[in-house]
Short mmCIF file of C-alpha atoms and ligand atoms in Angstrom, two decimals:
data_model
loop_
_atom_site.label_atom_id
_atom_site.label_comp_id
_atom_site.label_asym_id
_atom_site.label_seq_id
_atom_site.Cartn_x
_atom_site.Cartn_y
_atom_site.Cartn_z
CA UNK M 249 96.80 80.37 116.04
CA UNK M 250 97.52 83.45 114.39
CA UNK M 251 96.13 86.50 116.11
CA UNK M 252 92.79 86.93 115.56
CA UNK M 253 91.84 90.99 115.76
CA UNK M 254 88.09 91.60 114.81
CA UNK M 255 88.27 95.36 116.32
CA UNK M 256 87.47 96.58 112.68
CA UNK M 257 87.76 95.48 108.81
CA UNK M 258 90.51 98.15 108.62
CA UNK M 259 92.81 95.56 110.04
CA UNK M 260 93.49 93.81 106.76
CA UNK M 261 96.93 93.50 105.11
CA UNK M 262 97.22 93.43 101.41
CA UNK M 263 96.90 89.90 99.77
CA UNK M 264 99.50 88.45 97.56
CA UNK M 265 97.48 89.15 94.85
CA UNK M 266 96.96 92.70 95.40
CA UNK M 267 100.62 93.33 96.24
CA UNK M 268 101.66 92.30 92.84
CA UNK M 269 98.94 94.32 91.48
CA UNK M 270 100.54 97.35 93.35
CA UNK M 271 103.96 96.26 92.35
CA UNK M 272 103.03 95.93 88.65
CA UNK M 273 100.75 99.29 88.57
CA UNK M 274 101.51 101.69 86.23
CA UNK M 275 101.99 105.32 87.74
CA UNK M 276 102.70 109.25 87.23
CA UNK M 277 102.12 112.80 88.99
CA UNK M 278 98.21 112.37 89.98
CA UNK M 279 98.71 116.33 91.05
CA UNK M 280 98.89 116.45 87.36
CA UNK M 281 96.03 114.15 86.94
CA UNK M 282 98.75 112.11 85.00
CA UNK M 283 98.58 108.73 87.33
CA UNK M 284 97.07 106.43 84.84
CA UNK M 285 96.38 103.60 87.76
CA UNK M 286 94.64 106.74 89.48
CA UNK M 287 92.74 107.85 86.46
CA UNK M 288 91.56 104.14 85.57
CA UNK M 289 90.14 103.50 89.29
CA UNK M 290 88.13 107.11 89.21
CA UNK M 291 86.48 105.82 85.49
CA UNK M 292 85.64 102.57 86.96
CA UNK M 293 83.69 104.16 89.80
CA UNK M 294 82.26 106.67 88.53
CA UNK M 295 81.04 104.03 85.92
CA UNK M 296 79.68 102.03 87.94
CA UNK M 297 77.52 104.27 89.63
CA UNK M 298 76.28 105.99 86.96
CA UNK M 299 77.89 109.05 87.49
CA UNK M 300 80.00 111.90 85.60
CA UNK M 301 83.08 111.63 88.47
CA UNK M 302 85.35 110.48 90.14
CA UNK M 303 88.00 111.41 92.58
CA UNK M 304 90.81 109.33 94.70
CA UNK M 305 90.99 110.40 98.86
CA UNK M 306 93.37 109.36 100.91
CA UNK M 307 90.78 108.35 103.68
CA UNK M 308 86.92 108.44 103.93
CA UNK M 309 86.91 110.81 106.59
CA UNK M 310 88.43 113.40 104.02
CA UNK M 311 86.04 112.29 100.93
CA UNK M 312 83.23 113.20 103.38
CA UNK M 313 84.66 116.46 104.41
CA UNK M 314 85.18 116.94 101.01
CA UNK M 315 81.47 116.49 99.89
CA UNK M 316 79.84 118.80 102.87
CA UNK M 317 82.28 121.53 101.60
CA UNK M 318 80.75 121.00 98.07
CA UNK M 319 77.16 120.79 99.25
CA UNK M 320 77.43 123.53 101.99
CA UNK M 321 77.93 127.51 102.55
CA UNK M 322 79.33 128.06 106.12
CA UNK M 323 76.50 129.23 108.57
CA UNK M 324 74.34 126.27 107.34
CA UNK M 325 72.90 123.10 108.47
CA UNK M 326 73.27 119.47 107.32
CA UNK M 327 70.83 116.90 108.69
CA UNK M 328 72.00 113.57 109.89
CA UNK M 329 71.20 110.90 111.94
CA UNK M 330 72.89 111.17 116.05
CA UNK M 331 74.99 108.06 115.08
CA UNK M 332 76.12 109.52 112.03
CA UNK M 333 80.55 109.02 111.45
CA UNK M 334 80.36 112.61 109.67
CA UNK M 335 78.98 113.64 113.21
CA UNK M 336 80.87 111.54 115.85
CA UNK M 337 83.91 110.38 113.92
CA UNK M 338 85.22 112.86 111.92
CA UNK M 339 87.20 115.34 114.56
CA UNK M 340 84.52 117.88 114.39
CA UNK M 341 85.52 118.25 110.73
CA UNK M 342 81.74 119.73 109.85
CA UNK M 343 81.90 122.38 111.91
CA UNK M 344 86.00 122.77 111.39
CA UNK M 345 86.25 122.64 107.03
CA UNK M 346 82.69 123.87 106.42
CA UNK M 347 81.39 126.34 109.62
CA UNK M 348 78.16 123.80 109.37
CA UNK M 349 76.05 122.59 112.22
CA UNK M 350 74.45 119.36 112.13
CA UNK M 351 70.81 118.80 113.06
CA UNK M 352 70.79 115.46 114.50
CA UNK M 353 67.98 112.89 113.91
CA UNK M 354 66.96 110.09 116.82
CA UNK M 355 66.45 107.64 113.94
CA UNK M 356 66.45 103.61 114.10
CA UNK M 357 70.13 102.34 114.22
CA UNK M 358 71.77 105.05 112.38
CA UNK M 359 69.21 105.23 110.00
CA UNK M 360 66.27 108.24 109.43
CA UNK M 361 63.01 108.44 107.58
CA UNK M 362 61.82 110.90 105.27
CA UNK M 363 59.53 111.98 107.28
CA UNK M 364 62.07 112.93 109.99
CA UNK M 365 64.08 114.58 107.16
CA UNK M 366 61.22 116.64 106.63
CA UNK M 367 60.36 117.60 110.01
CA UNK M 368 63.95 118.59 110.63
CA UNK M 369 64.32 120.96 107.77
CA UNK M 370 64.27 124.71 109.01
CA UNK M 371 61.76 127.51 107.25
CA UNK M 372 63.98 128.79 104.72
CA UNK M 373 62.56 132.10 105.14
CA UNK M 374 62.99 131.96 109.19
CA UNK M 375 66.50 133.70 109.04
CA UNK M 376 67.10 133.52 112.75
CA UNK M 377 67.83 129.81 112.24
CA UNK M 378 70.30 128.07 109.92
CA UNK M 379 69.19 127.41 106.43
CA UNK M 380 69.42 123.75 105.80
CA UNK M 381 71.22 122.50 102.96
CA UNK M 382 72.17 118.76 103.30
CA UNK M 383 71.02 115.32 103.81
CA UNK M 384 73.73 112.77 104.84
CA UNK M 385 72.99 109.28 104.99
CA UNK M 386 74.78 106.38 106.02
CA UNK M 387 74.99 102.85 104.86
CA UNK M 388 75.56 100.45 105.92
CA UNK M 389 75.27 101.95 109.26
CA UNK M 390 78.66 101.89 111.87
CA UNK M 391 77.55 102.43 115.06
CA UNK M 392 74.56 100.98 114.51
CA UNK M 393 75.68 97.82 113.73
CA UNK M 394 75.96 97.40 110.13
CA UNK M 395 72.22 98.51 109.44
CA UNK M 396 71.17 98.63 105.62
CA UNK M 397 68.56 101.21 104.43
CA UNK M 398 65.35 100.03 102.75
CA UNK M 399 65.81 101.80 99.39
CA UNK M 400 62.49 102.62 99.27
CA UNK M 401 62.95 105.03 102.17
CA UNK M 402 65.89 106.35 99.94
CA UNK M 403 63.94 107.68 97.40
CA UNK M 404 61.27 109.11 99.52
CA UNK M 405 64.40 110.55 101.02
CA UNK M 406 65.27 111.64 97.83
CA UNK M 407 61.64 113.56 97.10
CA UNK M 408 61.66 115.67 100.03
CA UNK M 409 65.61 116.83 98.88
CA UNK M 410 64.07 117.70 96.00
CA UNK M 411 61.26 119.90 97.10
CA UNK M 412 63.19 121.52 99.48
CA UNK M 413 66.41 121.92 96.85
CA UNK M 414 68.84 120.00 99.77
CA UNK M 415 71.98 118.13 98.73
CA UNK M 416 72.22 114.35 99.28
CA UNK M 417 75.12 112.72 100.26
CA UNK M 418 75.92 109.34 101.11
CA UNK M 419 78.54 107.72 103.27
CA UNK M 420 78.78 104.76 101.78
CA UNK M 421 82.21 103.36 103.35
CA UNK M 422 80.98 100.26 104.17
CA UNK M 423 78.08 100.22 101.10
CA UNK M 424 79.50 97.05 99.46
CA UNK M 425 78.53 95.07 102.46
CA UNK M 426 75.28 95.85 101.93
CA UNK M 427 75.29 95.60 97.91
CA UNK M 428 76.07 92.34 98.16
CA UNK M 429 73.61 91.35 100.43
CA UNK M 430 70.79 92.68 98.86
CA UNK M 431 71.29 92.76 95.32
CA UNK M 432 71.16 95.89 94.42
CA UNK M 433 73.25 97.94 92.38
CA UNK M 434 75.77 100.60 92.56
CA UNK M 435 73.67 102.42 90.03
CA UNK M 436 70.20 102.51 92.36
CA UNK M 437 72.58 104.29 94.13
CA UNK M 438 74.15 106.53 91.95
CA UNK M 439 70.17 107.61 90.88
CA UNK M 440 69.44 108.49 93.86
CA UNK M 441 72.84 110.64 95.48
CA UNK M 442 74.11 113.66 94.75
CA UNK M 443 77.37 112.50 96.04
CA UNK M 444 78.91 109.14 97.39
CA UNK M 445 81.58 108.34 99.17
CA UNK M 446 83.15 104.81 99.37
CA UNK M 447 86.03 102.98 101.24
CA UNK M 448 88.73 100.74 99.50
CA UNK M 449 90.15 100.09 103.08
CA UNK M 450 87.01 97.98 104.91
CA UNK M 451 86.18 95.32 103.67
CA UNK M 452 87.96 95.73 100.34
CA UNK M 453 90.89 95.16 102.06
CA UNK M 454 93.59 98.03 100.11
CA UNK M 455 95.93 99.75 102.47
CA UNK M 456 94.42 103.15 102.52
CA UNK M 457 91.58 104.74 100.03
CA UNK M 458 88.50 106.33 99.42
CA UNK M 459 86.50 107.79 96.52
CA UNK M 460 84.17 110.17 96.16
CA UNK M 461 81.63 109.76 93.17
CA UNK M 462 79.32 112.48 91.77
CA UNK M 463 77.65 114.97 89.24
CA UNK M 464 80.34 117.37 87.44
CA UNK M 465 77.64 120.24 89.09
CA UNK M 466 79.54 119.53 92.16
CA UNK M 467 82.63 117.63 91.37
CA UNK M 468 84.50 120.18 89.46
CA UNK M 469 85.52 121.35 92.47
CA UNK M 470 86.27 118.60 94.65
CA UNK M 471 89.78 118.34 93.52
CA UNK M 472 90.46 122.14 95.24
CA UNK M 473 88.59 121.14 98.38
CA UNK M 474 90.68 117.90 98.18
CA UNK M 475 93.60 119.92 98.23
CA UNK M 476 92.80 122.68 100.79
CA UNK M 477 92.53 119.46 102.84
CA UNK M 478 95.84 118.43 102.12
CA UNK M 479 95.64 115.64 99.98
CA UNK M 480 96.71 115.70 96.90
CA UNK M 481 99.06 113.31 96.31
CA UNK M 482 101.45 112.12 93.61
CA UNK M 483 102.43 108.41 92.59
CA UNK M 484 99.36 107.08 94.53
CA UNK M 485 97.86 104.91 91.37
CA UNK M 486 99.83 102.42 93.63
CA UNK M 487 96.78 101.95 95.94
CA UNK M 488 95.04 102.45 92.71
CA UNK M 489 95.74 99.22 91.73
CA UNK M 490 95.29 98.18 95.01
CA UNK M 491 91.68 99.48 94.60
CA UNK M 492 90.97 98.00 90.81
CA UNK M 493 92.46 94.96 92.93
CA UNK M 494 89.89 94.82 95.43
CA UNK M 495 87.03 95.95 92.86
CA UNK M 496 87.72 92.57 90.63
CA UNK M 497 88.81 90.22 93.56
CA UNK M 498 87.54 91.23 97.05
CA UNK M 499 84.06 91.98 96.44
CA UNK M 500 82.35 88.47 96.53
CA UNK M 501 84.33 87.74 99.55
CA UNK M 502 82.53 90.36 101.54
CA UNK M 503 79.22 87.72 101.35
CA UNK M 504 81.41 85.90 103.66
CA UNK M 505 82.32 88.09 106.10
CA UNK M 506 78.20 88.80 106.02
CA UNK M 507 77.66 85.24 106.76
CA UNK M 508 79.75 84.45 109.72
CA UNK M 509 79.35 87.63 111.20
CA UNK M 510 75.53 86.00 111.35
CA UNK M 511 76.83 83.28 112.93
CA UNK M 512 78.57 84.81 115.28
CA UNK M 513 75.19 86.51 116.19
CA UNK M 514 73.37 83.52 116.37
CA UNK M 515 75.59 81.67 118.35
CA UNK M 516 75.86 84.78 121.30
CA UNK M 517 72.29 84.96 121.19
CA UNK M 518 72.38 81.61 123.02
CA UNK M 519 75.05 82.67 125.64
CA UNK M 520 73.91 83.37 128.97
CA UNK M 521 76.51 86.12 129.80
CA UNK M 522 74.75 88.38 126.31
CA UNK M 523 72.45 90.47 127.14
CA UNK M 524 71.34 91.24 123.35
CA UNK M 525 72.53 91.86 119.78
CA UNK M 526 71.42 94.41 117.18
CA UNK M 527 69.62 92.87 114.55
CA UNK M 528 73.02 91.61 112.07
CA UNK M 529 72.73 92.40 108.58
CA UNK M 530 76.45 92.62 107.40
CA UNK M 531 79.58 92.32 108.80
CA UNK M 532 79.16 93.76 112.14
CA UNK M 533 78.07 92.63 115.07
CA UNK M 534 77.42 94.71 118.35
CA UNK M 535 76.35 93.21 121.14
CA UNK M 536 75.76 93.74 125.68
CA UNK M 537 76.58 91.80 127.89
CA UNK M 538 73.71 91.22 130.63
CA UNK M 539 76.75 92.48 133.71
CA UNK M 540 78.75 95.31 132.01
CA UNK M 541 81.07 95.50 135.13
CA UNK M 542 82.34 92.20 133.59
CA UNK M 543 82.88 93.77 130.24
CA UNK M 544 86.97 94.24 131.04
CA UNK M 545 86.85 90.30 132.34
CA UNK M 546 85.17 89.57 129.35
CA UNK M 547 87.64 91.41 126.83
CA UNK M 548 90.45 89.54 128.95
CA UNK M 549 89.21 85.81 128.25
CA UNK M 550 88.94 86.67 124.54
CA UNK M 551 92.83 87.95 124.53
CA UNK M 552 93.78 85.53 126.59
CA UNK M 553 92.89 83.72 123.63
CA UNK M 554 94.88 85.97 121.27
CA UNK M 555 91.29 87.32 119.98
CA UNK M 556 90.62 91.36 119.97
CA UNK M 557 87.41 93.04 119.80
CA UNK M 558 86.19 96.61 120.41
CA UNK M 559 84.84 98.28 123.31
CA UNK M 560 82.63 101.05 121.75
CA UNK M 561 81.58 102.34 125.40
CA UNK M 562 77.73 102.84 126.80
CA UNK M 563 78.14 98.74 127.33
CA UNK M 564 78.36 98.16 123.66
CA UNK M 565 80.77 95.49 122.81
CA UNK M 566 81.64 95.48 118.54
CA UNK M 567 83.08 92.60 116.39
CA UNK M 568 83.92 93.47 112.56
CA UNK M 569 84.65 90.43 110.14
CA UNK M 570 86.71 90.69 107.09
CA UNK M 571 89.67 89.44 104.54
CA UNK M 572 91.71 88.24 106.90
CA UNK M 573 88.98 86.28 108.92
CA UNK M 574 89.71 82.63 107.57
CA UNK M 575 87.30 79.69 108.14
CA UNK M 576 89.92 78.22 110.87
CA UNK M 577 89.66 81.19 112.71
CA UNK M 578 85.98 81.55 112.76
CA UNK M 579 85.50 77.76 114.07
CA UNK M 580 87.93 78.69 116.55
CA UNK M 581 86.12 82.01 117.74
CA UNK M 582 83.02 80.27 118.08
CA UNK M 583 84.34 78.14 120.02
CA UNK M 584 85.68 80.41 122.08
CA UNK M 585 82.49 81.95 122.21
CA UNK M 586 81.04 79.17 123.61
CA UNK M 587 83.39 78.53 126.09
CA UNK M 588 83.55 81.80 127.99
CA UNK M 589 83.06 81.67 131.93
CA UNK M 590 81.85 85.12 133.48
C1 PLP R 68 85.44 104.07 108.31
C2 PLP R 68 84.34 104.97 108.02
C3 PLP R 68 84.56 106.19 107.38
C4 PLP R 68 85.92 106.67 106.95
O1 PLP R 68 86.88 106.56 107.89
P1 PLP R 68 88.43 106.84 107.63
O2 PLP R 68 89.04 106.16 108.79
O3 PLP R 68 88.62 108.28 107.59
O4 PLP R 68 88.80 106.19 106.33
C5 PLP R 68 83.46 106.97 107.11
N1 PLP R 68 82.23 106.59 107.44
C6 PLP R 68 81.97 105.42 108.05
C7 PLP R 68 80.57 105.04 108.36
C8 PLP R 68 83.02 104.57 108.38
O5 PLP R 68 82.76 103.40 108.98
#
């Protein structure tokens, strides 16, 4: 067997499909906006979210950065959830491209109501304390496992943005998993952000590639932040059609890696050694183990069985389906699973 690494959907090699897309793809200078690959994967997004724009990153990270410097003056606030990959993953990036501090929110696996939004918003006319200018929002959720917003909660969201004139971003890198899950559509979405920004490298399976989708108001200048930040880049409709690719192709697969990443859960419900599982939505599953000193012992039976998962610390233990998870595989994890001694 093959080896099996379920550390993250980043994993993922290109399919032979998508290769000859990228071999095919038609390209030019995308500094000059004249990458035709590029310029067809921006229309398609923006498309289908409703929105004016579109623009290619080279990572998520960077579309996110991107977005707080469009939302954001330095000096001011952003409010986010403690969980949040803008907060924890991104280098210190707020604070670093935008001078912004980030209010963080205890919310429910990653995820925060409107009314903690609200309470967390500082008196605009209190000028001893940051003015507060941005919402960022998640979904689905990372570290907390693959959590999916109600949308309902969205759009009260939304309301108290609107009252007190804050931006609304999301980071939506993994927001096909939940799309597909629940049915609804890129264009609820697109309603109810200001900005969104989306990852071609999960679950989508392209090499590298984000976008970030919004309003002209704010988009007319994301290709300047985008290349304060470095990265503009030239013949890249390449992982364009790498994206359109994954856009046409990938996207119904990702209601499989949803499925047996329930499995999975189900089945390590029922193992002694677990102690228990976030709720499993999409295609992650994070999980403790009832002994945590046996977390390394644990992590050494699974590669002793060529299989790799993730050690996220504070006795959380992470598995990530995707692409390159095949049926044969997943019988053979399970199985696995099952047959762990600790
Ligand atoms: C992966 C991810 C990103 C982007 O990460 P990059 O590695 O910079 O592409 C952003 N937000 C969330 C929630 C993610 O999981």
């Amino acid at each position: 067997m093959k080896e099996i690494d379920l550390r993250s959907d980043t994993v993922t090699r290109p399919t032979k499909g998508m290769l000859q897309a990228i071999m095919s793809a038609e390209v030019g200078d995308d500094v000059y906006k004249e990458d035709p690959t590029i310029n067809k994967l921006e229309k398609k997004l923006a498309d289908m979210f409703g929105k004016d724009e579109a623009l290619f990153f080279p990572t998520g990270s960077m579309a996110n950065q991107a977005a707080i410097k469009l939302h954001t003056q330095p000096g001011e606030q952003l409010i986010c959830d403690k969980w949040a990959h803008v907060y924890n993953y991104e280098g210190g990036g707020v604070s670093f491209n935008s001078g912004v501090s980030c209010k963080l929110v205890d919310g429910d696996r990653g995820m925060i109501t409107a009314e903690q939004v609200e309470e967390n918003i500082n008196p605009p006319d209190f000028y001893h304390s940051p003015l507060t200018t941005l919402v960022c929002l998640e979904n689905t959720t990372n570290k907390g496992g693959g959590a999916c917003y109600d949308l309902e909660e969205i759009k009260e969201i939304r309301k108290v943005c609107n009252k007190n004139e804050l931006g609304l971003h999301l980071d939506g890198a993994r927001l096909f998993n939940a799309l597909v899950k629940t049915g609804e559509s890129p264009k609820d979405f697109g309603k109810l952000f200001d900005t969104i920004s989306v990852c071609l490298s999960k679950g989508l399976g392209t090499p590298m590639g984000s976008v970030l989708i919004g309003d002209s108001r704010l988009m007319k200048n994301a290709i300047r932040v985008r290349k304060v930040l470095g990265g503009g880049m030239r013949q890249v409709g390449f992982m364009a059609a790498a994206g359109i690719y994954a856009l046409d192709n990938h996207m119904e697969k990702l209601k499989k890696d949803n499925e047996r990443a329930l499995e999975i859960s189900n089945l390590l419900k029922n193992q002694a050694y677990v102690k228990n599982i976030e709720p499993t939505e999409t295609n992650i599953v994070i999980f403790y183990l009832k002994d945590t000193d046996k977390e390394s012992e644990f992590m050494n039976q699974l590669s002793e069985k060529n299989i790799r998962i993730s050690n996220m610390g504070q006795g959380k233990l992470r598995i990530v389906t995707h692409l390159d998870y095949s049926e044969e595989m997943h019988q053979y994890f399970l199985e696995t699973l099952q047959n762990i001694d600790l």
